[in-house]
JSON list of N, CA and C in Angstrom, two decimals:
[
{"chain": "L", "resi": 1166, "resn": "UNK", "atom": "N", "xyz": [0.84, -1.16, 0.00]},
{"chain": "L", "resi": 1166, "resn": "UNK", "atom": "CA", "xyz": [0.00, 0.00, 0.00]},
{"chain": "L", "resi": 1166, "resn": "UNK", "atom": "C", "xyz": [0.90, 1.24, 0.00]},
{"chain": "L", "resi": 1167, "resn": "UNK", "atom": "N", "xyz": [0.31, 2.26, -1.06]},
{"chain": "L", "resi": 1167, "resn": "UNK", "atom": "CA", "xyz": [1.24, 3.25, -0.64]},
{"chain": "L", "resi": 1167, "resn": "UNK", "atom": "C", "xyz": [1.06, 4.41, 0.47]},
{"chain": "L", "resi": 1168, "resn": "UNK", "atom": "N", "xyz": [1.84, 5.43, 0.96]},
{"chain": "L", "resi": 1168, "resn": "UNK", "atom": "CA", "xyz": [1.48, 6.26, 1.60]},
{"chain": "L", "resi": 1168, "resn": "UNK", "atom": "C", "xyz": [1.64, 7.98, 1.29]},
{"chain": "L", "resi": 1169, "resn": "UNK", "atom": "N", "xyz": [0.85, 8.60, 1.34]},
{"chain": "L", "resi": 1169, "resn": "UNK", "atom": "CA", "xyz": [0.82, 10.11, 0.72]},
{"chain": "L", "resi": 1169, "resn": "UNK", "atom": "C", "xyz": [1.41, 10.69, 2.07]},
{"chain": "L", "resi": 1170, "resn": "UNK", "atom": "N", "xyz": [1.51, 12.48, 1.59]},
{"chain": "L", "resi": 1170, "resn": "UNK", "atom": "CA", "xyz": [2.22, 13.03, 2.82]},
{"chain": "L", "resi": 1170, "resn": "UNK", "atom": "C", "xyz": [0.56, 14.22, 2.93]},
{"chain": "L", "resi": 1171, "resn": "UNK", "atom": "N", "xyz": [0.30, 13.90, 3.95]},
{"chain": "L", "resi": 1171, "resn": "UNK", "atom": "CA", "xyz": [-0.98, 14.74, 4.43]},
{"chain": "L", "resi": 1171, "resn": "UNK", "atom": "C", "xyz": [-0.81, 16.28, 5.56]},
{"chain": "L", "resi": 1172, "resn": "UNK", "atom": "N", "xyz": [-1.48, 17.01, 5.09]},
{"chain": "L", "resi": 1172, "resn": "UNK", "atom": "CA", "xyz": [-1.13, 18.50, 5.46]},
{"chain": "L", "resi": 1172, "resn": "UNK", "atom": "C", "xyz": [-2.29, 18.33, 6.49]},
{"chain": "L", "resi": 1173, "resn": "UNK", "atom": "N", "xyz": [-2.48, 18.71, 8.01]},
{"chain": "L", "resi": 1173, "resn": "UNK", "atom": "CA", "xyz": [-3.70, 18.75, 8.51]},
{"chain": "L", "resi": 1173, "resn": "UNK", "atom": "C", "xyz": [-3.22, 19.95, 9.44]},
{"chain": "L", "resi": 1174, "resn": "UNK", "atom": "N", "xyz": [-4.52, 20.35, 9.05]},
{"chain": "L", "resi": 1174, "resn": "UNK", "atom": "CA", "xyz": [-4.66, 21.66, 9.90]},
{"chain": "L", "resi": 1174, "resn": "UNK", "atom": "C", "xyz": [-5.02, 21.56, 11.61]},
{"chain": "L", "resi": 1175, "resn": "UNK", "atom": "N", "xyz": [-4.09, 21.96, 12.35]},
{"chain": "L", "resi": 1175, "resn": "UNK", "atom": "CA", "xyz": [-4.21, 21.27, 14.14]},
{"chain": "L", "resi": 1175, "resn": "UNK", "atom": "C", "xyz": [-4.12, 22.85, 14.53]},
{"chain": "L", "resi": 1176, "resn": "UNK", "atom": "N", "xyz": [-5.28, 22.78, 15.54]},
{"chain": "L", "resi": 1176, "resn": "UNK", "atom": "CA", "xyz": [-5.57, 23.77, 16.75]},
{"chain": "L", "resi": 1176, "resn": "UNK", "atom": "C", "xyz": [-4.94, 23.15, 17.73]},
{"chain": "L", "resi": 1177, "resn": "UNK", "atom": "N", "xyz": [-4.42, 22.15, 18.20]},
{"chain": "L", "resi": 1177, "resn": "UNK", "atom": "CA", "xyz": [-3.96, 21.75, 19.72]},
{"chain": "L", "resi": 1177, "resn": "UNK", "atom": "C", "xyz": [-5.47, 21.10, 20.52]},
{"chain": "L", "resi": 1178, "resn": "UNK", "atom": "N", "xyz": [-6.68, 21.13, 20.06]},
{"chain": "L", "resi": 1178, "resn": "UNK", "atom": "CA", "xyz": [-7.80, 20.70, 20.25]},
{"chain": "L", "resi": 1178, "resn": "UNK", "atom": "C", "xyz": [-7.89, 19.27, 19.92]},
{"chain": "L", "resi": 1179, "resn": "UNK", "atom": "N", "xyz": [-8.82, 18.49, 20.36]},
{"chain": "L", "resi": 1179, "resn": "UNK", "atom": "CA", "xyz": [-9.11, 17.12, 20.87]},
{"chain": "L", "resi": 1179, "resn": "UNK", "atom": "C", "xyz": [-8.99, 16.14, 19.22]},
{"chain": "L", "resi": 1180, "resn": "UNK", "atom": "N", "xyz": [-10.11, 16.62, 18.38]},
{"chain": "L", "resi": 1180, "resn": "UNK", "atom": "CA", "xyz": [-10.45, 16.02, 17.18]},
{"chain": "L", "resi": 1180, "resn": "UNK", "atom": "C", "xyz": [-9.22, 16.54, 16.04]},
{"chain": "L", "resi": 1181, "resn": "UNK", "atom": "N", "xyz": [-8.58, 17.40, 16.42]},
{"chain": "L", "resi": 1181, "resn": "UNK", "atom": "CA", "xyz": [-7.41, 17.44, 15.22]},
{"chain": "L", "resi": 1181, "resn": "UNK", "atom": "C", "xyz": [-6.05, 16.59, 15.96]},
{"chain": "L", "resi": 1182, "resn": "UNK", "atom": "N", "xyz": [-6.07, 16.49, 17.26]},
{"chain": "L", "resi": 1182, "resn": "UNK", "atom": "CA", "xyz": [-5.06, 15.85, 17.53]},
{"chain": "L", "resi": 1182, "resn": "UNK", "atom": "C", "xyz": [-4.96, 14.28, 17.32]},
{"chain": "L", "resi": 1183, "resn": "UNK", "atom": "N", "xyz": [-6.10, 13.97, 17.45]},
{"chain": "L", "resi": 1183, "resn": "UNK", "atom": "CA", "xyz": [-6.50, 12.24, 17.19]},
{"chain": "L", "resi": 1183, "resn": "UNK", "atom": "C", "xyz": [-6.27, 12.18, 15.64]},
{"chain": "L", "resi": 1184, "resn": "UNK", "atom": "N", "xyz": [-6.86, 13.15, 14.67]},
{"chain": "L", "resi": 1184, "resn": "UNK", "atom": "CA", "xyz": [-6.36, 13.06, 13.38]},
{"chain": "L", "resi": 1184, "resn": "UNK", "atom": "C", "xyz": [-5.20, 13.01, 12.88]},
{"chain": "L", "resi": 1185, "resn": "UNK", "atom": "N", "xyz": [-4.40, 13.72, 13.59]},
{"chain": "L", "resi": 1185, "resn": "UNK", "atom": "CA", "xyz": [-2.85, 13.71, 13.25]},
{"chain": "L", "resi": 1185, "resn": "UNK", "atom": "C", "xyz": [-2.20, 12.35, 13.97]},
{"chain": "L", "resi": 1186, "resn": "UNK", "atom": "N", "xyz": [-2.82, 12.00, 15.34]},
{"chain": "L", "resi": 1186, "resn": "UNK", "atom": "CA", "xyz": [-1.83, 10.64, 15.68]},
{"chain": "L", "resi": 1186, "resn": "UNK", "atom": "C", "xyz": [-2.33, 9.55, 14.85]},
{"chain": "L", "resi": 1187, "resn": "UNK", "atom": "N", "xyz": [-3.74, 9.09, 14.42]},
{"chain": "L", "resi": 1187, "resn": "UNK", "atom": "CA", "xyz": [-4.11, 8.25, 13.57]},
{"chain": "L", "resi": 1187, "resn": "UNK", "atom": "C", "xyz": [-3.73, 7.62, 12.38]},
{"chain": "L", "resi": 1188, "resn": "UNK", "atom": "N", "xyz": [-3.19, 9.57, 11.60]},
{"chain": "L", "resi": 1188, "resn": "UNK", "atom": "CA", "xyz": [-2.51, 9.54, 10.31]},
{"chain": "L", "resi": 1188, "resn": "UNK", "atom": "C", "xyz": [-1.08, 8.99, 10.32]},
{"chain": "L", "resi": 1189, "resn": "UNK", "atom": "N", "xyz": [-0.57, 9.25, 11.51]},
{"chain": "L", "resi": 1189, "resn": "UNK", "atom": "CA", "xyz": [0.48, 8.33, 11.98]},
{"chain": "L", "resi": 1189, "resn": "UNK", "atom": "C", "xyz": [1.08, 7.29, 12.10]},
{"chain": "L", "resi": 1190, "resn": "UNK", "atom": "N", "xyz": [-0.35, 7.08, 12.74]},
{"chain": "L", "resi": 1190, "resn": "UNK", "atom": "CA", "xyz": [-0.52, 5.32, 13.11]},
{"chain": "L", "resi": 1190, "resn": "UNK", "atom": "C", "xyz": [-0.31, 4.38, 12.15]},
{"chain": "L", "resi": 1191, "resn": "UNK", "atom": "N", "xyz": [-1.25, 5.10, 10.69]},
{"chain": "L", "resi": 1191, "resn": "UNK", "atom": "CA", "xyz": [-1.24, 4.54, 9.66]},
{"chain": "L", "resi": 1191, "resn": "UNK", "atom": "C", "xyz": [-0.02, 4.41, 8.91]},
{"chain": "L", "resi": 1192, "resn": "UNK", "atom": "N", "xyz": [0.83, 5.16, 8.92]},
{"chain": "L", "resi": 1192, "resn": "UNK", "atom": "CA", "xyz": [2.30, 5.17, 8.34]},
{"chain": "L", "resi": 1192, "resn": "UNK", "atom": "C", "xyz": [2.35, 6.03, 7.83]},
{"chain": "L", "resi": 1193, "resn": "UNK", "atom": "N", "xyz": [0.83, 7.22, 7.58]},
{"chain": "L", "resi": 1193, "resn": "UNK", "atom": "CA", "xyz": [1.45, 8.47, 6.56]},
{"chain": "L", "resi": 1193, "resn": "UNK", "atom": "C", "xyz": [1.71, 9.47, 7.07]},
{"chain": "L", "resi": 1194, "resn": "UNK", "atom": "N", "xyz": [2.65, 9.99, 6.31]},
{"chain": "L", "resi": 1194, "resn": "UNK", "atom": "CA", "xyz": [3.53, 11.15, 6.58]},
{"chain": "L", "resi": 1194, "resn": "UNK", "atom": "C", "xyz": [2.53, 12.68, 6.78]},
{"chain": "L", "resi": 1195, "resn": "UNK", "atom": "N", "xyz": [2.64, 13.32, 7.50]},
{"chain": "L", "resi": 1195, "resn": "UNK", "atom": "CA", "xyz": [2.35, 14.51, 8.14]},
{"chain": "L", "resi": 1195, "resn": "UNK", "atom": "C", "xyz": [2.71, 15.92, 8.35]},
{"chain": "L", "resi": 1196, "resn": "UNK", "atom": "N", "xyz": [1.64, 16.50, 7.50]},
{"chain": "L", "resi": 1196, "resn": "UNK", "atom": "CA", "xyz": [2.70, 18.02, 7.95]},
{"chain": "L", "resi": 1196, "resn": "UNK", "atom": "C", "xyz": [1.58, 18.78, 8.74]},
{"chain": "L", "resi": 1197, "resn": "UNK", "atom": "N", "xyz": [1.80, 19.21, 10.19]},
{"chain": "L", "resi": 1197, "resn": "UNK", "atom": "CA", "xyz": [0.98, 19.37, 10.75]},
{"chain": "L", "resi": 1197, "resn": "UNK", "atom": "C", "xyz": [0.96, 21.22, 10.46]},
{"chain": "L", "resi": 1198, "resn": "UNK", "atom": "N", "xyz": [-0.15, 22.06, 10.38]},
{"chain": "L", "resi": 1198, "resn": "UNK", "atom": "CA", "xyz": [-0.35, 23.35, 10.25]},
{"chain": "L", "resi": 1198, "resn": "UNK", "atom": "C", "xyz": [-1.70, 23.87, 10.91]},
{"chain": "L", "resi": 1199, "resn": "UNK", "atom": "N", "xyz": [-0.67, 24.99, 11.59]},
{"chain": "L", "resi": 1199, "resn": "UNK", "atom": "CA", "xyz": [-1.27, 25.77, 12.92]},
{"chain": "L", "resi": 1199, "resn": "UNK", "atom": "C", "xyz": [-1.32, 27.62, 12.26]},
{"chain": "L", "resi": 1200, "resn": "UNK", "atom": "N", "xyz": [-2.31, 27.74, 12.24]},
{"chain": "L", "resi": 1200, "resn": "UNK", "atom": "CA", "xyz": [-2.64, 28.87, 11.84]},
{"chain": "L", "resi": 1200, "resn": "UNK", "atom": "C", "xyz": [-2.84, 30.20, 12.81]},
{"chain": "L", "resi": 1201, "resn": "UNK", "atom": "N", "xyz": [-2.03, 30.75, 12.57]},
{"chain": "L", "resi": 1201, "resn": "UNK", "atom": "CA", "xyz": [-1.88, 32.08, 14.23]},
{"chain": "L", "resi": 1201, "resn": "UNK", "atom": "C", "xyz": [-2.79, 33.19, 13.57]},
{"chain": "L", "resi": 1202, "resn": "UNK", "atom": "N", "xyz": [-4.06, 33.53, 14.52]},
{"chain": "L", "resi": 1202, "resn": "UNK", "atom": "CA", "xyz": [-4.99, 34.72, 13.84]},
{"chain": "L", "resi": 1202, "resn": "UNK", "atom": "C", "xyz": [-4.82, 35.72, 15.22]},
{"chain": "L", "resi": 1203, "resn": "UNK", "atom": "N", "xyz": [-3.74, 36.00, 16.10]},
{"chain": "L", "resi": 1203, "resn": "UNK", "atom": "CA", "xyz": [-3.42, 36.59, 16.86]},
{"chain": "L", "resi": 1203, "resn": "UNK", "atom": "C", "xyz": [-4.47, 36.42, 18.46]},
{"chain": "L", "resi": 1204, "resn": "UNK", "atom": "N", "xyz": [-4.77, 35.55, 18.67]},
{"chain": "L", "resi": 1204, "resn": "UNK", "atom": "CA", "xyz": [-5.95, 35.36, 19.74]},
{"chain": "L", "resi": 1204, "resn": "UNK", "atom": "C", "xyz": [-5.42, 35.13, 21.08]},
{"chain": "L", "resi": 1205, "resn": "UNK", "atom": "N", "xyz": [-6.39, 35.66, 21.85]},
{"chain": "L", "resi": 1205, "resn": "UNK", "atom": "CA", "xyz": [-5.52, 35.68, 23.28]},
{"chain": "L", "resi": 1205, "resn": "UNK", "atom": "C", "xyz": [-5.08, 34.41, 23.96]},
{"chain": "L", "resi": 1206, "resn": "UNK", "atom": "N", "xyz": [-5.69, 33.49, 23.29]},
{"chain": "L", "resi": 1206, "resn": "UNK", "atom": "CA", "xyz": [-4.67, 31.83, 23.91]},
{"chain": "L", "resi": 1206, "resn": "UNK", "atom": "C", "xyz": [-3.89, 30.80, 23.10]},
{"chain": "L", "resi": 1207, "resn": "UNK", "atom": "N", "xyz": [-3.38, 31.69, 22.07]},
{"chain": "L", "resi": 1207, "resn": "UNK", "atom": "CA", "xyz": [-2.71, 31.34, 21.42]},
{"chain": "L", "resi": 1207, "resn": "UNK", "atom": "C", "xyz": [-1.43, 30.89, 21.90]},
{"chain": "L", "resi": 1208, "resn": "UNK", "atom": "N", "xyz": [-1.01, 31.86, 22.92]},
{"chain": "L", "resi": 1208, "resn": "UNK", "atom": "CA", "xyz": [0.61, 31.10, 23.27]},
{"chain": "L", "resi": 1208, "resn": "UNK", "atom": "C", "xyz": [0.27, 30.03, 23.97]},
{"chain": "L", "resi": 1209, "resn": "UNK", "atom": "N", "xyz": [-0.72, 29.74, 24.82]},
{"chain": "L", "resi": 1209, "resn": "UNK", "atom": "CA", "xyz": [-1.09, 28.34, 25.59]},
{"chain": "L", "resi": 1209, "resn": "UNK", "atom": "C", "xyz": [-1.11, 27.37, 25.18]},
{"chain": "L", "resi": 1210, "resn": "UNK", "atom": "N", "xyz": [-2.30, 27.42, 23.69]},
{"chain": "L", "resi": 1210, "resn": "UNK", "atom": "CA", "xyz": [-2.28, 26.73, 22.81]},
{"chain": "L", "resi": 1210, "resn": "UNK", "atom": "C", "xyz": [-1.46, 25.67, 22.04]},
{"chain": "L", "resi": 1211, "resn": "UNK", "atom": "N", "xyz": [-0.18, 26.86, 21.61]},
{"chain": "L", "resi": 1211, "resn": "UNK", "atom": "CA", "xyz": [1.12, 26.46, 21.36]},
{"chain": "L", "resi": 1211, "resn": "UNK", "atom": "C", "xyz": [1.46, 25.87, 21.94]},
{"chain": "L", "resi": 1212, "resn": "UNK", "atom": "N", "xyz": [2.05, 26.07, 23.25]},
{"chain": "L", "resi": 1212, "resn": "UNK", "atom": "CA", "xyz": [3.24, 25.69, 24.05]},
{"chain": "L", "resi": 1212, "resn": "UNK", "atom": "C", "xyz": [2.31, 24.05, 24.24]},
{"chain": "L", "resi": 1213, "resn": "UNK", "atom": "N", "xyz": [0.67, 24.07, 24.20]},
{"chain": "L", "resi": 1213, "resn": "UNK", "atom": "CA", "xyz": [0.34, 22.22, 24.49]},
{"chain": "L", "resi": 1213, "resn": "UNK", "atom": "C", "xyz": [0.56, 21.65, 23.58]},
{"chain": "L", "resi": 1214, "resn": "UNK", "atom": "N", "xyz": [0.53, 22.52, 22.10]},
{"chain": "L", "resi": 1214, "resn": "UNK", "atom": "CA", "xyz": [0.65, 21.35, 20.36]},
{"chain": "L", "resi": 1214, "resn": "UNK", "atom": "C", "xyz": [1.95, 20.98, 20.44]},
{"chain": "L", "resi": 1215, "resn": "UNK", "atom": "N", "xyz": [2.84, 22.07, 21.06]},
{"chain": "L", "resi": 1215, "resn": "UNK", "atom": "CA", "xyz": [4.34, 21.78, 20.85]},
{"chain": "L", "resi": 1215, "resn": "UNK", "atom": "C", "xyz": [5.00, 20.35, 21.39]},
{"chain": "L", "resi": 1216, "resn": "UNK", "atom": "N", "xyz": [3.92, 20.04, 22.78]},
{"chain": "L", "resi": 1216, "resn": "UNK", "atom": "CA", "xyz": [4.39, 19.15, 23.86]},
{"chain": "L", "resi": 1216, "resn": "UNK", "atom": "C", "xyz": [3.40, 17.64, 23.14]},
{"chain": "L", "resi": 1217, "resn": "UNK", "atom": "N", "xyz": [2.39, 18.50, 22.44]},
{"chain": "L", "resi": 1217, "resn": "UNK", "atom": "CA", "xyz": [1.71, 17.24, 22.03]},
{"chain": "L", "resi": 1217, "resn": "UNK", "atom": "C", "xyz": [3.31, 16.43, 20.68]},
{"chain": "L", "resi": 1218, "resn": "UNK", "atom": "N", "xyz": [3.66, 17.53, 20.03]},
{"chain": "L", "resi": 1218, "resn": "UNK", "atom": "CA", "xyz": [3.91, 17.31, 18.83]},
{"chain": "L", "resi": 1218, "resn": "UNK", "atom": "C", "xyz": [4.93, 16.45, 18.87]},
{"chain": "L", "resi": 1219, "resn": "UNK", "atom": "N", "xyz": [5.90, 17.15, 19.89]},
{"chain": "L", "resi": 1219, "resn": "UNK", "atom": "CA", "xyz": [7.22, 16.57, 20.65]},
{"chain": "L", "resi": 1219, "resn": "UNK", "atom": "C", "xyz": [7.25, 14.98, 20.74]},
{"chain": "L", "resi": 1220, "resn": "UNK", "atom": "N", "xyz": [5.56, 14.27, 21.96]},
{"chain": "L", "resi": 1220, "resn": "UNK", "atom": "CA", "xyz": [5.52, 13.59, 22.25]},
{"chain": "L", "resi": 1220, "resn": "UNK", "atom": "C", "xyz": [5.25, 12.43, 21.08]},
{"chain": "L", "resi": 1221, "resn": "UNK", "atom": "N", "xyz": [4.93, 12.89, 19.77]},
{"chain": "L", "resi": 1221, "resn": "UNK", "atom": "CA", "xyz": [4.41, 12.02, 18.70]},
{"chain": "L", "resi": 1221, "resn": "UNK", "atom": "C", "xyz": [5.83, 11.74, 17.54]},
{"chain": "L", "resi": 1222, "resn": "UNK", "atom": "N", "xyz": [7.05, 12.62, 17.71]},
{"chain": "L", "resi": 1222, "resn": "UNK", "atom": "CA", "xyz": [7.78, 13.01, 17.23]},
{"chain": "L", "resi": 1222, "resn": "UNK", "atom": "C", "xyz": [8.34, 11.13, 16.25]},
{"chain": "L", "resi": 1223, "resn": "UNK", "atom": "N", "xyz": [8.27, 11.12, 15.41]},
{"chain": "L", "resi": 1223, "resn": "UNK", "atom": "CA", "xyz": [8.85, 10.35, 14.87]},
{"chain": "L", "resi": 1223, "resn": "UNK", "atom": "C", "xyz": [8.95, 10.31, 13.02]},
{"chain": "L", "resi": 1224, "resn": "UNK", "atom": "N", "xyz": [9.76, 10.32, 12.08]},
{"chain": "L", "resi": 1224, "resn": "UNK", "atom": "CA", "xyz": [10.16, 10.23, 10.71]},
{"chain": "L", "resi": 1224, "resn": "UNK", "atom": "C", "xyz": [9.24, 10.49, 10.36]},
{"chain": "L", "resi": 1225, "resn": "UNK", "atom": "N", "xyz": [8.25, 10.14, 10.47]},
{"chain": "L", "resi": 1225, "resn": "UNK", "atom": "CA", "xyz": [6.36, 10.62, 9.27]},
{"chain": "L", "resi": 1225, "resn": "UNK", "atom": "C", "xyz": [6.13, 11.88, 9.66]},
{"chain": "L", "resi": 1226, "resn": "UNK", "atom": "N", "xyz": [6.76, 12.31, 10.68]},
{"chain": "L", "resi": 1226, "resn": "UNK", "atom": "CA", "xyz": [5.77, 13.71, 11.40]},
{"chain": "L", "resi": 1226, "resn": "UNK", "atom": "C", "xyz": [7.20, 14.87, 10.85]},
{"chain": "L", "resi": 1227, "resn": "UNK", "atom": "N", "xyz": [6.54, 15.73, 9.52]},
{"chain": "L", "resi": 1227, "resn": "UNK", "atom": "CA", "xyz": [7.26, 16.85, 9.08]},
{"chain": "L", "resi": 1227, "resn": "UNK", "atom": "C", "xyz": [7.07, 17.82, 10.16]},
{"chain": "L", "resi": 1228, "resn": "UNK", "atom": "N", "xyz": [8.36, 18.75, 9.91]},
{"chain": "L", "resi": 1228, "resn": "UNK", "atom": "CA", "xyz": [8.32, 20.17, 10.30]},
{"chain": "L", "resi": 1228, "resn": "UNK", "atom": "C", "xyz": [7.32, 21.05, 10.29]}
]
């Protein structure tokens, strides 16, 4: 089977994070994108996708 490289758009929220570890799971490659519209919990936000992202960190998961 082959595998594509999938762009998903992640808030650090519940249902994009399960999408991105899933796509994972599966073997395909990932480019995860976080869109900054200047909002007041944005750095919070961050600093949990970062720790989420960290923790998923492996060869499929792009920059």
């Amino acid at each position: 089977m082959s595998h594509s490289t999938l762009a998903i758009l992640i808030s650090g929220g519940l249902d994009s994070a399960i999408l991105l570890g899933d796509a994972l799971r599966c073997g395909e490659s990932v480019v995860p994108i976080y869109v900054s519209c200047g909002l007041t919990w944005e750095a919070v936000e961050l600093a949990y996708l970062h720790r989420y992202l960290d923790a998923l960190r492996c060869a499929e998961l792009m920059p």
